[in-house]
Coordinates of C-alpha atoms in Angstrom, one line a residue:
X1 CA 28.4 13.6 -53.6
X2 CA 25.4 11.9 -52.7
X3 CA 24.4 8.7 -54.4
X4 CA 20.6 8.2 -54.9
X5 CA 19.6 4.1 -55.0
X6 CA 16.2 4.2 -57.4
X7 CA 15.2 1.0 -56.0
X8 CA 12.5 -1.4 -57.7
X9 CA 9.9 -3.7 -56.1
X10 CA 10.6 -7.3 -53.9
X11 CA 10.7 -10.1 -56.8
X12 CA 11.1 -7.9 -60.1
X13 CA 11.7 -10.0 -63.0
X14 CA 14.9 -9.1 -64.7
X15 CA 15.5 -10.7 -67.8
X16 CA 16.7 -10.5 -71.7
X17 CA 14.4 -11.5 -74.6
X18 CA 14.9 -13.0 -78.1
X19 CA 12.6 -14.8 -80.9
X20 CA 13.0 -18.0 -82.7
X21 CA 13.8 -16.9 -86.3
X22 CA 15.9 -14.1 -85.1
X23 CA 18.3 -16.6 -83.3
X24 CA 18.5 -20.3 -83.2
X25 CA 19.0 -20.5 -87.4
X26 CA 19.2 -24.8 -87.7
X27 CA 16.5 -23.7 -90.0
X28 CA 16.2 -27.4 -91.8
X29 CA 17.6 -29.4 -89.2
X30 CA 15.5 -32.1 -86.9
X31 CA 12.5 -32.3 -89.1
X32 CA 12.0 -28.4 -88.9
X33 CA 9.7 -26.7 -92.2
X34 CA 10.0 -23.7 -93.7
X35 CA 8.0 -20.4 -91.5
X36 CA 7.0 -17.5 -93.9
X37 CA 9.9 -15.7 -93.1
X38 CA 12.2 -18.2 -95.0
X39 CA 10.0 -17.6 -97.8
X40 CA 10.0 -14.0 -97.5
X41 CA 13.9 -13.4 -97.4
X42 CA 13.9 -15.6 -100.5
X43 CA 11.9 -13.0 -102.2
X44 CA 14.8 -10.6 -103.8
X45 CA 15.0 -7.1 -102.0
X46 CA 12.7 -8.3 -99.2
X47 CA 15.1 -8.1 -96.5
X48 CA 18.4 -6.1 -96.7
X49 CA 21.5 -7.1 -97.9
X50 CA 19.4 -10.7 -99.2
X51 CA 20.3 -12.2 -95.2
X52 CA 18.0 -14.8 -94.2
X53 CA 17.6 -16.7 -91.1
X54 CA 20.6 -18.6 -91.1
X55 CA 22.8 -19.0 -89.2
X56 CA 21.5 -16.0 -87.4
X57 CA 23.2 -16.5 -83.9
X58 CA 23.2 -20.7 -83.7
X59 CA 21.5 -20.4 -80.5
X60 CA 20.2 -23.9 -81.6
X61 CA 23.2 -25.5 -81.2
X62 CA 24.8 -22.5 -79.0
X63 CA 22.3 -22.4 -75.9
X64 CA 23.6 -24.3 -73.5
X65 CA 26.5 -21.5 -73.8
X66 CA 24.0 -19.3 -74.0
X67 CA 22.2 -19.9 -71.1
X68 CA 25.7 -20.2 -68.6
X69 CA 26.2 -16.6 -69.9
X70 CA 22.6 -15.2 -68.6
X71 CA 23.6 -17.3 -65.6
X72 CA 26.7 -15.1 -65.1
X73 CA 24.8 -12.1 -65.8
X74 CA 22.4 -12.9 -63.2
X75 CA 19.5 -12.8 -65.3
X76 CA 16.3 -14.0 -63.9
X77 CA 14.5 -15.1 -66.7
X78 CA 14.7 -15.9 -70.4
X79 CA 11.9 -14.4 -73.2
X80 CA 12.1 -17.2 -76.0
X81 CA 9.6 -18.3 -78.3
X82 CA 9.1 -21.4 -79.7
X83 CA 9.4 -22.0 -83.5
X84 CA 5.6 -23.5 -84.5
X85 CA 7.5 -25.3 -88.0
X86 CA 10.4 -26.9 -85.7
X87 CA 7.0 -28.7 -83.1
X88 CA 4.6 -29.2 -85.5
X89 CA 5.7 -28.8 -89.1
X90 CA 4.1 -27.4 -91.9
X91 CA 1.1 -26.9 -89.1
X92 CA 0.5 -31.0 -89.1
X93 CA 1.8 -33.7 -87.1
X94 CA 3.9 -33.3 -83.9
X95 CA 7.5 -33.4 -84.7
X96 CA 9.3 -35.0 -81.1
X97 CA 12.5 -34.1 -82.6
X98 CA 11.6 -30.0 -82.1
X99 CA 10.1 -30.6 -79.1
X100 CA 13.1 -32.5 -78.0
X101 CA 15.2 -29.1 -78.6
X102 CA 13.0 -26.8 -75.8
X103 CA 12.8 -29.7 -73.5
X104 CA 16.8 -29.2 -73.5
X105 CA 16.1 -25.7 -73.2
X106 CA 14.1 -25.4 -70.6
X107 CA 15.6 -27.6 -68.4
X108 CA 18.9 -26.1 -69.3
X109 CA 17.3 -22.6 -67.8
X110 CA 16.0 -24.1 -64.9
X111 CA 19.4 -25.9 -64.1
X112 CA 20.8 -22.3 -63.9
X113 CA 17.6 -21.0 -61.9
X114 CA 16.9 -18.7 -64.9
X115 CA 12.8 -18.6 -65.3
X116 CA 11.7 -19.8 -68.8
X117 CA 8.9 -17.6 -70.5
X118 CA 8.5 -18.8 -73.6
X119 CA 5.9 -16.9 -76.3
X120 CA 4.1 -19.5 -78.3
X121 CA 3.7 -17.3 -81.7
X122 CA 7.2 -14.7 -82.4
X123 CA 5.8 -14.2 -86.4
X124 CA 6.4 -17.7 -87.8
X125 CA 3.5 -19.0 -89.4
X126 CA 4.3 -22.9 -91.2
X127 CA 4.4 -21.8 -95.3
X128 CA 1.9 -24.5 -95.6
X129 CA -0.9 -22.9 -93.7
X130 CA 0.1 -19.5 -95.2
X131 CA -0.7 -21.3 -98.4
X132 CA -4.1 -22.5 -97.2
X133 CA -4.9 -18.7 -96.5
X134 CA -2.6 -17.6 -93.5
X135 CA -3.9 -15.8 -90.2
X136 CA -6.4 -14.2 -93.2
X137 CA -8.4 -17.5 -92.8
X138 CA -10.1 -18.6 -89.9
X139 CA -8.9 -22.0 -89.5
X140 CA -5.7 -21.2 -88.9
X141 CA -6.3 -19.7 -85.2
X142 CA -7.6 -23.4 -84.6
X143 CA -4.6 -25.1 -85.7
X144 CA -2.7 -22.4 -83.4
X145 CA -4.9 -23.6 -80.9
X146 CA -3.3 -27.7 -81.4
X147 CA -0.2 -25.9 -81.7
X148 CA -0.5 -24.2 -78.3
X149 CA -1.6 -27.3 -76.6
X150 CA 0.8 -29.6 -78.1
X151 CA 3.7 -27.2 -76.7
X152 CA 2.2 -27.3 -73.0
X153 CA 1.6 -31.0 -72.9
X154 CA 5.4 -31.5 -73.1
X155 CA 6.8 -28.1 -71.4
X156 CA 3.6 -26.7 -69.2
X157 CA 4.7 -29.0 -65.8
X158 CA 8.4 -26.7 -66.2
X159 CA 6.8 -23.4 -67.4
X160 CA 4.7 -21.0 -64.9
X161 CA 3.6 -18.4 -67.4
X162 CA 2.7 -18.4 -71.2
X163 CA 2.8 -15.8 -74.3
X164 CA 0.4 -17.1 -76.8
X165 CA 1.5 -13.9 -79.2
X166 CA 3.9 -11.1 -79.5
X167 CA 2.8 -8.0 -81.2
X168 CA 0.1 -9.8 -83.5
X169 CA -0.3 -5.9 -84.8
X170 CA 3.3 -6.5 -86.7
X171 CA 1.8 -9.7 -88.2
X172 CA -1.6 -8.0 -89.4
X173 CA -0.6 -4.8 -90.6
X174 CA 3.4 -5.7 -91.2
X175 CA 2.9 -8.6 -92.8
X176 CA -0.5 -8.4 -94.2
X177 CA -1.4 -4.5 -95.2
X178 CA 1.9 -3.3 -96.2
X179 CA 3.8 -6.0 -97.2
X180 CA 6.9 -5.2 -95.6
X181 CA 7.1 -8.0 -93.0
X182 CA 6.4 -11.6 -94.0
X183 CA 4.2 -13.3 -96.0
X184 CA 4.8 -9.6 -97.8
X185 CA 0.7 -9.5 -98.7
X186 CA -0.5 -5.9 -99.4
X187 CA -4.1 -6.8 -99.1
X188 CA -5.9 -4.6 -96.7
X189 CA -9.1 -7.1 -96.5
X190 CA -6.6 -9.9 -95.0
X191 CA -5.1 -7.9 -93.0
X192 CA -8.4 -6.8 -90.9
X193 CA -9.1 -10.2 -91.3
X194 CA -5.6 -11.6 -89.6
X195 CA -6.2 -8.8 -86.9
X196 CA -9.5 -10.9 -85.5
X197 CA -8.2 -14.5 -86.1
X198 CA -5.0 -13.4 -84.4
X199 CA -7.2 -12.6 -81.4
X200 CA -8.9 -15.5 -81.9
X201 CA -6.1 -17.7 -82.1
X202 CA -4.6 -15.8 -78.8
X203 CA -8.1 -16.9 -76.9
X204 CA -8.3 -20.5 -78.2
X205 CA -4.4 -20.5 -77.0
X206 CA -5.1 -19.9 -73.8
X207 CA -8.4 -22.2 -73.5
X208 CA -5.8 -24.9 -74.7
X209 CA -3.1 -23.9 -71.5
X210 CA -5.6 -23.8 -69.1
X211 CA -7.2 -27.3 -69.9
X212 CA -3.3 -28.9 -69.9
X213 CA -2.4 -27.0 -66.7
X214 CA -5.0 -24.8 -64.3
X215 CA -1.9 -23.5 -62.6
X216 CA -0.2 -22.2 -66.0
X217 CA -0.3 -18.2 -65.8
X218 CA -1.7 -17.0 -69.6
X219 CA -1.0 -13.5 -71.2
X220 CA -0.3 -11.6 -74.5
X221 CA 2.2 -9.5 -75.4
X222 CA 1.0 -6.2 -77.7
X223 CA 3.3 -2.9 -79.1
X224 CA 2.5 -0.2 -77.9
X225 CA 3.3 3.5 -78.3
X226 CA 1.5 6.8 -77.8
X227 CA 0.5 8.0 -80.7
X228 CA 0.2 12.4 -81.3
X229 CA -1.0 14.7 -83.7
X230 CA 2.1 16.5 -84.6
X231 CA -0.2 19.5 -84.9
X232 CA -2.9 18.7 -82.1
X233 CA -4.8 21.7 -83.3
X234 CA -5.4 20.4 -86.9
X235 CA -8.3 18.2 -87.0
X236 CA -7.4 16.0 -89.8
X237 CA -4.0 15.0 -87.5
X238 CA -6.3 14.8 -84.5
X239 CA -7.7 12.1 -86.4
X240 CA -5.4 10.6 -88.0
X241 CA -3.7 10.2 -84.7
X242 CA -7.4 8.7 -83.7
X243 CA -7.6 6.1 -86.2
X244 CA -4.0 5.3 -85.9
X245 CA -4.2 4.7 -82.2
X246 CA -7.6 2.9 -83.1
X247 CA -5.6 0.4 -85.4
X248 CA -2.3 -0.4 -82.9
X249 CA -4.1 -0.1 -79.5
X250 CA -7.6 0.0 -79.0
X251 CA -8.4 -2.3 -82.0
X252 CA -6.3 -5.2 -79.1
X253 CA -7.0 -3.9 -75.9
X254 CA -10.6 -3.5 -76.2
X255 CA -11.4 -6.8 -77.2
X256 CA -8.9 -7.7 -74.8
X257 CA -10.4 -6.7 -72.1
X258 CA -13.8 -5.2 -72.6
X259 CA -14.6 -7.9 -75.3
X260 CA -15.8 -5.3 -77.7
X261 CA -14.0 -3.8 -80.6
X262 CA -14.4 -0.4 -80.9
X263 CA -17.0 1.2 -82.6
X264 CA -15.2 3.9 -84.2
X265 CA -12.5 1.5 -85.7
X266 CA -14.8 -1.1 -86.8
X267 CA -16.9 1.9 -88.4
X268 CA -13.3 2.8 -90.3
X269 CA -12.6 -0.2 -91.4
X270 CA -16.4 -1.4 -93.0
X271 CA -15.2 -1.1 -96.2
X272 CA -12.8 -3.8 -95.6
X273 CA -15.1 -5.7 -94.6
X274 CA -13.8 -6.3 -90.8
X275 CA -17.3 -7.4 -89.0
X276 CA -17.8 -10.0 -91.3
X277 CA -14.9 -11.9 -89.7
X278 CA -16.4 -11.7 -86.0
X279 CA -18.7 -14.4 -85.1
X280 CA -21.3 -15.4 -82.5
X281 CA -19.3 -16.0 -79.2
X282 CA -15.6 -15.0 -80.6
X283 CA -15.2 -12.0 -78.1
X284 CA -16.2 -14.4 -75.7
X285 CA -13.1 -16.5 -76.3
X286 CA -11.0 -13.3 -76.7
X287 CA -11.9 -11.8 -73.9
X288 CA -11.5 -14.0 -70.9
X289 CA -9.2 -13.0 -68.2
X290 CA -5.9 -13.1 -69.1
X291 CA -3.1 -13.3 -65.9
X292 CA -0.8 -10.9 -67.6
X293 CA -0.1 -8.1 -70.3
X294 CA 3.0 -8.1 -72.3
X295 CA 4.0 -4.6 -73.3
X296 CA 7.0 -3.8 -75.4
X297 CA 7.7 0.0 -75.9
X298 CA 10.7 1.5 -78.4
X299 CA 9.3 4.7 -79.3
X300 CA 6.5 7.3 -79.4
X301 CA 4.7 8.2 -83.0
X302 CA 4.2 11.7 -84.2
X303 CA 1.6 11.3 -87.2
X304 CA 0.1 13.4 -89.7
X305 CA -2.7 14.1 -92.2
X306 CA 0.3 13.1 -94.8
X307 CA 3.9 12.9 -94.3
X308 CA 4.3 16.4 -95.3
X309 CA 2.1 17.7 -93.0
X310 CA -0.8 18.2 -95.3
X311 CA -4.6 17.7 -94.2
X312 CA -5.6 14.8 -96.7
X313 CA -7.3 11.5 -95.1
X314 CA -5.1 9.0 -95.0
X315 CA -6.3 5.2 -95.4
X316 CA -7.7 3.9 -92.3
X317 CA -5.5 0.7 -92.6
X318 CA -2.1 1.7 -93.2
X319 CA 0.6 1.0 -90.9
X320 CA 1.6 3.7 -87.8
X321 CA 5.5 3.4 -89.5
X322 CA 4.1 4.9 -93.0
X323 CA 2.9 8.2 -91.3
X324 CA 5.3 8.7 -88.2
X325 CA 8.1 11.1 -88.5
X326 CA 11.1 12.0 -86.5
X327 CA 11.4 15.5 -84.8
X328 CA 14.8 17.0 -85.0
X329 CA 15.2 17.8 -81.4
X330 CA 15.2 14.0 -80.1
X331 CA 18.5 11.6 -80.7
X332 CA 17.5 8.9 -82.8
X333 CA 18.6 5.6 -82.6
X334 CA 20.2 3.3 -85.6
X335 CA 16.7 2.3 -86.7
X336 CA 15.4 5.9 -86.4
X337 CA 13.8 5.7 -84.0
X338 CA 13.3 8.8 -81.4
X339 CA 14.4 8.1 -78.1
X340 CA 11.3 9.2 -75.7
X341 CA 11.6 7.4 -72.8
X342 CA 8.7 9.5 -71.4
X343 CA 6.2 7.3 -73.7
X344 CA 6.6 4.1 -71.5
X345 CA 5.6 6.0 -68.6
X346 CA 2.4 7.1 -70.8
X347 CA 1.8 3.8 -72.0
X348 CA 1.8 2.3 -68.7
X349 CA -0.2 4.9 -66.8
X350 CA -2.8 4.3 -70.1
X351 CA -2.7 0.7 -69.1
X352 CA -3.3 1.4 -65.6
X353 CA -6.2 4.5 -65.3
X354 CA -7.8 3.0 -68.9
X355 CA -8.5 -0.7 -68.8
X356 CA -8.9 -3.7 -66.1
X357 CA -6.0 -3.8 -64.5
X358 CA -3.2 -6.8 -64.4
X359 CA 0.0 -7.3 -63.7
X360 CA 2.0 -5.6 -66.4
X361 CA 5.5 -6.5 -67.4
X362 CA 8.0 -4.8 -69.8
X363 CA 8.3 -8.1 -72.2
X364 CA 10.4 -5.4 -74.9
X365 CA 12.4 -2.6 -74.4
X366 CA 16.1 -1.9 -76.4
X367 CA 17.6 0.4 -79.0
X368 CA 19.4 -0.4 -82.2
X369 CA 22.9 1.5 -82.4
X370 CA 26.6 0.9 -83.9
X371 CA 28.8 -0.6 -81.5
X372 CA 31.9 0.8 -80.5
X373 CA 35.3 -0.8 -80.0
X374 CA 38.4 0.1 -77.7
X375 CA 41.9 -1.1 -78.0
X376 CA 40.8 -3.8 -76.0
X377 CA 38.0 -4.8 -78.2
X378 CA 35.5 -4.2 -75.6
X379 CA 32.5 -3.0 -77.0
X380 CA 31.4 0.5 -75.6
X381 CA 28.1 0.8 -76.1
X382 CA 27.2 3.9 -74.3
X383 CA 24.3 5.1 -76.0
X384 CA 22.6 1.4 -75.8
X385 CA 23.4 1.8 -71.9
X386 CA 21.7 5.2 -71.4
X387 CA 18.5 4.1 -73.7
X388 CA 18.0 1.1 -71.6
X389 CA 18.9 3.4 -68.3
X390 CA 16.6 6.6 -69.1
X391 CA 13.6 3.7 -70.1
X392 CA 14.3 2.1 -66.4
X393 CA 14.0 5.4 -65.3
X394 CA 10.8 6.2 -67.0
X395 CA 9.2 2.5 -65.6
X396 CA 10.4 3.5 -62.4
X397 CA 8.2 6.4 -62.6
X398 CA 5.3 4.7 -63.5
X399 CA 5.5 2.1 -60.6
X400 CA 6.0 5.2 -58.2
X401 CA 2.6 6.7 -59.7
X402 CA 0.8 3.0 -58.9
X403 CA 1.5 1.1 -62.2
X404 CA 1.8 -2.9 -61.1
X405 CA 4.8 -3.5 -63.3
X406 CA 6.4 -6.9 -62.5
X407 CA 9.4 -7.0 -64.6
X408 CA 11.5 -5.8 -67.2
X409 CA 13.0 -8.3 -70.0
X410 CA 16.0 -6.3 -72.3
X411 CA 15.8 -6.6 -76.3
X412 CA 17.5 -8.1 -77.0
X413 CA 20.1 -10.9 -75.4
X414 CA 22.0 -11.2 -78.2
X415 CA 22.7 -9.7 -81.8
X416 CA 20.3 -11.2 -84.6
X417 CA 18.4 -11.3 -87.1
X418 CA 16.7 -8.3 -87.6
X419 CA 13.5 -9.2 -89.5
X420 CA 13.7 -6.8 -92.9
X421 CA 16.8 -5.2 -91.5
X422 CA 18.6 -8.8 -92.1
X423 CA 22.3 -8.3 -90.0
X424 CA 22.7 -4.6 -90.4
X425 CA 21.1 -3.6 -86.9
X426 CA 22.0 -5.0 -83.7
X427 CA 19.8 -4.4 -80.2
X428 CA 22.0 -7.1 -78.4
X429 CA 23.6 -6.7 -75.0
X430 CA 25.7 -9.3 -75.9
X431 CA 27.7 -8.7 -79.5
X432 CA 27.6 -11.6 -81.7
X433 CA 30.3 -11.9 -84.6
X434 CA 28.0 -13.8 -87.6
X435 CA 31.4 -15.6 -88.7
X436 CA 32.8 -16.8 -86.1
X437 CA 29.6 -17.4 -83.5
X438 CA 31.8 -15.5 -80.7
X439 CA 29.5 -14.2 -78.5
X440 CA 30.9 -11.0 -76.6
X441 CA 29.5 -9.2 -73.1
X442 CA 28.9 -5.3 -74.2
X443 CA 29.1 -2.7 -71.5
X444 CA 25.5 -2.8 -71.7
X445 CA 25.1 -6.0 -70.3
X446 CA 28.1 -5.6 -67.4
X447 CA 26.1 -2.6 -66.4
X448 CA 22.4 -4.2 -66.8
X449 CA 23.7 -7.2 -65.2
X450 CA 24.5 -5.0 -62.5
X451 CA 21.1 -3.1 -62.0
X452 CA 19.7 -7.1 -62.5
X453 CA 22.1 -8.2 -59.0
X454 CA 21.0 -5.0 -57.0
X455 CA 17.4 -4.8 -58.6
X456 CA 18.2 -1.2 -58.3
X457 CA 19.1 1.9 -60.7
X458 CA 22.0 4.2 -58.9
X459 CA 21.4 8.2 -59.6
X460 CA 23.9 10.5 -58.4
X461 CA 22.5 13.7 -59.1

């Protein structure tokens, strides 16, 4: 039988991803504040099962374990993102004792030659300056701003490249217009509002970088998915699907990198009042160039007119998740979620024919399922495996059509938190039991570990 290497560039990025919240818990120690989300999963029914951000997986007090166990599994780098209420609490003053922690980090992950890339905003907002208003008011992308450069005066002569955001379409429309994801705000004027200042804040970030370090590589990291009628002949789903895709893609990239909005969004959303938020020389600040582009993929959307297939006009703000629906012929993950590994290939050939072109890197990728045990208590995840497999597969493709995709970082390194999910879904390669803190190698990771090592997928056909 021959055996088919599916090799991937010189000096791809392997790594494994996680978020603040979702791991370290230590949520009140070393002078750290409350983030929304510890507000949120206060709020009864918010988040399942009434789970809350600690302990989540003690990586806090458990990294240095952490880390020797990406070390084993010859990881190359290490997504993390920095909690703003554990540097600069409540938004104010520096806090030296939360700084203190991803010193320790980072050197930690450099000891182990394990690249840090840490992502300066993973959804946790100080309470205080969601009191004053949130990412609805404009003065918070400035404090981001202090945040940002606070973080790189103490970090940036370690750390080579920067995430100012991570999917700041979650925050907006998540967190803002349905009110499912912290601060839970179901106000569709604050969340257009959010959806500029986000930018805003992303561009004042990475004026911040550059004036602490020239050398510092800057980038964002956006959600994306493509979006399709379910019925392409049916005009009102050929526009729902165009509005949608207006809201999770364009209504980024375009200011992004074209340093417009685009007209047809900002026409849908004038009742909202969305270019009253844009000001003399913000695309400016939004739009210069950026060294990289975060993309993290999970899924495709099928949309509709209305859930049921129907041709009424849905509202131009709602969230992608309120009109997607499964089809029957896909396997669907715990969350689910279809598996379409096809989608990241579409994505990134999007990225690549459709905008200004820079290096690209997979910053998100994983699936949600229940884990398996043998009599030897190894966990056998196999359909985790073959999701993260078929996907490599898929951004294999895309670099063999011309895409300049850099890396790949796995979601997630370890079982967590799971936002509204609370402990009932795990994406880690590595299984964490929530009682004990033991942290166990699935076959996913023995396997991605491997493919890490040989920077190389093996086919036998």
């Amino acid at each position: 039988m021959k055996v088919e290497k599916i090799a991937f560039p010189q000096r791809f990025l392997w790594g494994a991803a996680t978020a603040a919240f979702q791991v370290e818990g230590a949520t009140g120690v070393d002078g750290r504040t409350d983030s929304i989300w510890d507000t949120f999963c206060r709020i009864p029914g918010a988040v399942v099962g009434g789970d809350n951000g600690e302990p989540a997986a003690d990586h806090y007090r458990r990294f240095e374990q952490d880390v020797r166990m990406m070390a084993d599994l010859g990881l190359g780098a290490y997504r993390f993102s920095i909690a703003w209420p554990r540097v600069r609490p409540d938004g104010g003053a520096v806090n030296q004792a939360g700084l203190d922690f991803y010193q320790r980090l980072v050197d930690t992950l450099l000891e182990h030659g394990i690249a840090p890339w840490p992502t300066l905003y993973h959804w946790d907002l100080p309470q205080k300056l969601e009191d004053a208003g949130g990412w609805a008011a404009r003065d918070t992308a400035f404090r981001f701003a202090d945040y940002a450069a606070t973080a790189v005066e103490a970090l940036g002569d370690r750390i080579t490249t920067w995430t100012t955001m991570n999917e700041p379409w979650c925050s907006a429309f998540l967190g803002y217009a349905a009110g499912i994801h912290a601060p839970g705000r179901a106000e569709p004027e604050a969340a257009v509002a959010a959806v500029h200042h986000l930018l805003l804040g992303h561009g004042l970030a990475a004026e911040a970088i550059r004036a602490a370090n020239s050398h510092t590589r800057v980038g964002i990291t956006l959600n994306m998915y493509p979006i399709i009628p379910a019925d392409p002949a049916a005009p009102g789903d050929q526009d729902v699907a165009r509005r949608l895709d207006g809201l999770q893609q364009r209504i980024f990239l375009d200011p992004l990198f074209r340093g417009e909005y685009p007209a047809d969004v900002v026409e849908d959303l004038e009742p909202f009042g969305f270019a009253a938020n844009v000001r003399d020389g913000d695309l400016g600040v939004i739009s210069a160039p950026i060294d990289m582009l975060g993309v993290n993929y999970y899924t495709e959307h099928y949309v509709s007119a209305s859930p049921n297939g129907a041709s009424s006009a849905a509202s131009p703000w709602v969230g992608v998740d309120q009109l997607s629906f499964p089809r029957r012929d896909f396997p669907l993950t715990d969350m689910g979620w279809e598996v379409r590994p096809d989608g990241l290939t579409s994505v990134l050939l999007r990225l690549h024919e459709q905008y200004p072109r820079v290096p690209l890197y997979i910053t998100e990728n994983g699936a949600a399922f229940r884990d398996e045990l043998d009599s030897d208590s190894a966990i056998l995840d196999v359909d985790r495996t073959s999701y993260i497999e078929s996907h490599l597969r898929a951004a294999h493709d895309a670099i063999e059509a011309g895409v300049d995709l850099r890396g790949y970082f796995c979601w997630s390194l370890l079982d967590n938190f799971e936002w509204a999910e609370g402990y009932a879904k795990r994406f880690g390669i590595v299984h964490v039991d929530y009682e004990t803190q033991v942290r166990t190698p699935k076959m996913s990771a023995r396997w991605f570990s491997q493919v890490a090592r040989d920077n190389a997928l093996v086919a036998v056909p």
